Short mmCIF file of C-alpha atoms in Angstrom, two decimals:
data_model
loop_
_atom_site.label_atom_id
_atom_site.label_comp_id
_atom_site.label_asym_id
_atom_site.label_seq_id
_atom_site.Cartn_x
_atom_site.Cartn_y
_atom_site.Cartn_z
CA LYS A 1 -73.52 102.36 15.38
CA GLN A 2 -73.02 98.69 16.10
CA GLU A 3 -73.91 97.60 19.61
CA VAL A 4 -73.40 94.14 21.03
CA THR A 5 -75.45 93.01 24.00
CA GLN A 6 -75.04 89.85 26.03
CA ILE A 7 -77.74 88.40 28.23
CA PRO A 8 -77.63 87.42 31.01
CA ALA A 9 -74.81 89.40 32.57
CA ALA A 10 -74.23 86.59 35.08
CA LEU A 11 -75.40 83.02 35.34
CA SER A 12 -74.97 80.38 38.03
CA VAL A 13 -75.85 76.75 37.33
CA PRO A 14 -75.23 73.36 38.95
CA GLU A 15 -72.75 71.04 37.32
CA GLY A 16 -74.15 68.93 34.50
CA GLU A 17 -76.72 71.41 33.24
CA ASN A 18 -77.00 72.42 29.63
CA LEU A 19 -77.05 76.18 29.19
CA VAL A 20 -77.41 78.89 26.58
CA LEU A 21 -75.68 82.25 26.44
CA ASN A 22 -77.15 84.95 24.25
CA CYS A 23 -75.56 87.65 22.12
CA SER A 24 -77.39 90.21 20.02
CA PHE A 25 -76.05 92.86 17.64
CA THR A 26 -77.78 95.80 16.02
CA ASP A 27 -76.13 95.86 12.58
CA SER A 28 -76.34 92.67 10.53
CA ALA A 29 -73.54 93.74 8.15
CA ILE A 30 -70.85 91.63 9.78
CA TYR A 31 -67.97 89.54 8.47
CA ASN A 32 -68.15 87.10 11.34
CA LEU A 33 -68.90 86.59 15.00
CA GLN A 34 -66.48 85.15 17.51
CA TRP A 35 -67.02 83.72 20.99
CA PHE A 36 -64.24 84.07 23.53
CA ARG A 37 -63.65 82.87 27.04
CA GLN A 38 -61.91 85.09 29.60
CA ASP A 39 -60.65 83.72 32.88
CA PRO A 40 -60.01 86.15 35.77
CA GLY A 41 -56.75 87.99 35.28
CA LYS A 42 -56.12 86.20 32.02
CA GLY A 43 -56.38 86.94 28.34
CA LEU A 44 -59.05 85.88 25.89
CA THR A 45 -59.25 82.39 24.48
CA SER A 46 -61.06 82.02 21.18
CA LEU A 47 -63.74 79.35 21.35
CA LEU A 48 -65.63 79.50 18.08
CA LEU A 49 -65.59 81.69 14.98
CA ILE A 50 -68.67 81.78 12.75
CA GLN A 51 -68.30 83.32 9.30
CA SER A 52 -71.21 85.41 8.06
CA SER A 53 -72.12 82.70 5.55
CA GLN A 54 -72.34 80.02 8.23
CA ARG A 55 -75.15 79.24 10.65
CA GLU A 56 -73.30 77.34 13.33
CA GLN A 57 -70.01 75.98 14.54
CA THR A 58 -69.29 73.17 16.98
CA SER A 59 -66.31 72.33 19.13
CA GLY A 60 -66.64 69.56 21.69
CA ARG A 61 -69.39 70.49 24.15
CA LEU A 62 -69.79 73.93 22.61
CA ASN A 63 -72.13 74.89 19.81
CA ALA A 64 -72.54 78.42 18.53
CA SER A 65 -75.28 79.53 16.16
CA LEU A 66 -75.61 82.69 14.11
CA ASP A 67 -78.76 84.30 12.72
CA LYS A 68 -77.61 87.42 10.91
CA SER A 69 -81.07 88.55 9.87
CA SER A 70 -82.27 88.75 13.44
CA GLY A 71 -78.92 89.90 14.82
CA ARG A 72 -78.53 87.03 17.25
CA SER A 73 -76.05 84.39 18.25
CA THR A 74 -76.23 81.76 20.95
CA LEU A 75 -73.53 79.74 22.63
CA TYR A 76 -74.75 76.39 23.86
CA ILE A 77 -72.71 74.57 26.48
CA ALA A 78 -73.62 70.95 27.07
CA ALA A 79 -73.10 69.12 30.34
CA SER A 80 -71.48 72.07 32.07
CA GLN A 81 -68.47 71.52 34.36
CA PRO A 82 -66.90 73.67 37.09
CA GLY A 83 -63.98 74.26 34.72
CA ASP A 84 -66.36 76.10 32.41
CA SER A 85 -66.63 78.90 34.97
CA ALA A 86 -65.39 82.06 33.25
CA THR A 87 -66.66 85.15 31.47
CA TYR A 88 -67.86 84.50 27.94
CA LEU A 89 -67.56 87.31 25.41
CA CYS A 90 -68.98 87.61 21.94
CA ALA A 91 -67.58 89.98 19.34
CA VAL A 92 -68.57 90.91 15.81
CA ARG A 93 -66.33 92.08 13.01
CA LEU A 94 -67.91 94.71 10.79
CA TYR A 95 -67.94 95.21 7.06
CA GLY A 96 -66.15 98.35 6.01
CA GLY A 97 -64.27 100.53 8.40
CA SER A 98 -61.27 99.07 10.11
CA GLN A 99 -60.46 95.49 9.39
CA GLY A 100 -59.17 95.27 12.90
CA ASN A 101 -62.19 96.51 14.70
CA LEU A 102 -64.01 93.91 16.74
CA ILE A 103 -67.05 95.12 18.67
CA PHE A 104 -67.38 93.28 21.97
CA GLY A 105 -70.26 92.69 24.31
CA LYS A 106 -69.72 93.10 28.04
CA GLY A 107 -69.83 89.37 28.59
CA THR A 108 -71.73 86.78 30.57
CA LYS A 109 -70.06 85.67 33.79
CA LEU A 110 -70.74 81.96 34.20
CA SER A 111 -70.35 80.07 37.44
CA VAL A 112 -70.80 76.29 37.44
CA LYS A 113 -71.24 74.86 40.94
CA PRO A 114 -69.96 71.36 41.69
CA ASN B 1 -44.94 78.26 19.07
CA ALA B 2 -45.52 80.84 21.75
CA GLY B 3 -48.75 82.78 21.67
CA VAL B 4 -49.09 86.52 21.85
CA MET B 5 -46.75 87.74 24.56
CA GLN B 6 -47.46 90.88 26.53
CA ASN B 7 -45.31 92.45 29.17
CA PRO B 8 -45.34 93.50 31.81
CA ARG B 9 -48.34 91.62 33.21
CA HIS B 10 -48.88 94.28 35.84
CA LEU B 11 -47.72 97.87 35.77
CA VAL B 12 -48.13 100.51 38.45
CA ARG B 13 -47.51 104.13 37.60
CA ARG B 14 -47.95 107.38 39.48
CA ARG B 15 -50.02 110.11 37.90
CA GLY B 16 -47.97 112.01 35.37
CA GLN B 17 -45.55 109.17 34.58
CA GLU B 18 -45.27 107.33 31.29
CA ALA B 19 -46.51 103.79 30.76
CA ARG B 20 -45.02 101.61 28.07
CA LEU B 21 -46.75 98.35 27.18
CA ARG B 22 -45.19 95.74 24.92
CA CYS B 23 -46.72 93.13 22.66
CA SER B 24 -44.97 90.44 20.65
CA PRO B 25 -47.37 88.86 18.14
CA MET B 26 -47.51 85.19 17.31
CA LYS B 27 -44.76 84.00 15.02
CA GLY B 28 -45.67 84.83 11.45
CA HIS B 29 -48.39 87.32 12.38
CA SER B 30 -47.84 90.81 11.05
CA HIS B 31 -51.13 92.40 12.15
CA VAL B 32 -51.43 93.72 15.69
CA TYR B 33 -54.45 95.17 17.46
CA TRP B 34 -54.69 96.88 20.84
CA TYR B 35 -57.82 96.83 22.98
CA ARG B 36 -58.61 98.38 26.35
CA GLN B 37 -60.91 96.92 28.97
CA LEU B 38 -62.06 99.39 31.58
CA PRO B 39 -63.52 98.06 34.85
CA GLU B 40 -67.07 96.76 34.28
CA GLU B 41 -66.84 97.59 30.57
CA GLY B 42 -66.38 95.55 27.42
CA LEU B 43 -63.20 95.55 25.40
CA LYS B 44 -62.84 98.61 23.21
CA PHE B 45 -60.73 98.76 20.07
CA MET B 46 -57.87 101.24 20.17
CA VAL B 47 -55.51 100.78 17.23
CA TYR B 48 -54.62 98.41 14.40
CA LEU B 49 -51.04 98.25 13.14
CA GLN B 50 -49.01 96.41 10.58
CA LYS B 51 -45.23 96.46 10.51
CA GLU B 52 -44.14 100.12 10.48
CA ASN B 53 -47.68 101.32 9.69
CA ILE B 54 -50.69 102.46 11.65
CA ILE B 55 -53.72 101.25 9.74
CA ASP B 56 -56.51 102.48 12.00
CA GLU B 57 -56.22 104.48 15.19
CA SER B 58 -59.85 105.51 15.37
CA GLY B 59 -60.22 104.13 18.89
CA MET B 60 -57.17 105.82 20.30
CA PRO B 61 -57.56 108.87 22.54
CA LYS B 62 -56.28 111.91 20.65
CA GLU B 63 -53.84 112.96 23.33
CA ARG B 64 -51.18 111.16 25.39
CA PHE B 65 -51.60 107.79 23.62
CA SER B 66 -49.41 106.50 20.81
CA ALA B 67 -48.60 103.13 19.29
CA GLU B 68 -45.94 101.72 17.05
CA PHE B 69 -44.99 98.42 15.49
CA PRO B 70 -41.42 98.71 14.23
CA LYS B 71 -39.80 96.53 11.63
CA GLU B 72 -37.92 94.74 14.37
CA GLY B 73 -39.18 94.13 17.87
CA PRO B 74 -42.51 94.22 19.64
CA SER B 75 -45.41 96.59 19.23
CA ILE B 76 -45.42 99.33 21.86
CA LEU B 77 -48.42 101.16 23.30
CA ARG B 78 -47.24 104.31 25.04
CA ILE B 79 -49.29 106.40 27.43
CA GLN B 80 -47.78 109.69 28.49
CA GLN B 81 -48.67 111.59 31.64
CA VAL B 82 -50.98 108.85 32.90
CA VAL B 83 -54.12 109.71 34.84
CA ARG B 84 -56.24 107.52 37.12
CA GLY B 85 -58.77 107.02 34.33
CA ASP B 86 -56.11 105.17 32.32
CA SER B 87 -56.23 102.31 34.83
CA ALA B 88 -57.43 99.32 32.84
CA ALA B 89 -56.42 96.05 31.27
CA TYR B 90 -54.76 96.52 27.89
CA PHE B 91 -54.92 93.57 25.54
CA CYS B 92 -53.00 92.95 22.38
CA ALA B 93 -54.11 90.58 19.64
CA SER B 94 -52.50 89.45 16.44
CA SER B 95 -53.74 87.83 13.27
CA LEU B 96 -52.20 86.10 10.31
CA THR B 97 -54.08 88.07 7.70
CA PRO B 98 -56.66 90.78 7.61
CA VAL B 99 -60.12 89.95 6.39
CA SER B 100 -59.96 88.79 2.79
CA SER B 101 -62.18 90.07 0.00
CA SER B 102 -64.29 86.95 0.40
CA GLY B 103 -64.80 87.71 4.06
CA ALA B 104 -62.84 84.70 5.22
CA ASP B 105 -61.06 85.30 8.46
CA TYR B 106 -59.08 83.19 10.85
CA GLY B 107 -59.80 85.31 13.86
CA TYR B 108 -57.54 86.79 16.46
CA THR B 109 -55.17 85.43 19.07
CA PHE B 110 -55.11 87.49 22.23
CA GLY B 111 -52.38 87.98 24.78
CA SER B 112 -52.91 87.80 28.55
CA GLY B 113 -52.98 91.54 28.88
CA THR B 114 -51.19 94.22 30.87
CA ARG B 115 -53.04 95.51 33.90
CA LEU B 116 -52.18 99.15 34.40
CA THR B 117 -52.87 100.77 37.73
CA VAL B 118 -52.36 104.50 38.10
CA VAL B 119 -51.95 105.67 41.69
#
């Protein structure tokens, strides 16, 4: 059974710091891995999608890496800003089974202090 | 081009009542997915639908829950005889295509969710 774990559960950093969020998954047979941002009371915003054949994706100050063999992904946020405060979720899409079935971690709640 | 629209944003129901949650996918998207987020828990898959078809309902509770995506109109998630444990945020997502044979995928677009409170 696929399990997705995110560490740490919460993180508080001063503005300007570079930071890394971690995501691990137990079954390496995935189509892709997606990082989302969730603001309180809001929906999920897709940040980065990494296909299984890729090793990383970049968007602005965000960089996500994927190591399928070790079952790990990291989300790197450069020069953090208070507006980055949110909960960050990672989710994997499995081979086989339902094409619609994303497995989510519980998220990392990030707080960036001005 | 509006995103995925869910309504209502907040819904309060008394135990035993019915809750009806609506989801309009992005324009051109014909694949809809419902997820539930319980307090302090991650999002859990419930059901995957295409127009007029349920493709996978493996995450749906066997009783009281049903979903549909008619030819015309939004997708509906219906919860009958709600109980306090049904209180959660219910998210809908849509996609342009399912995963292709090559594994290429454009990902999901999520709505803002419906927060159901059962009192």
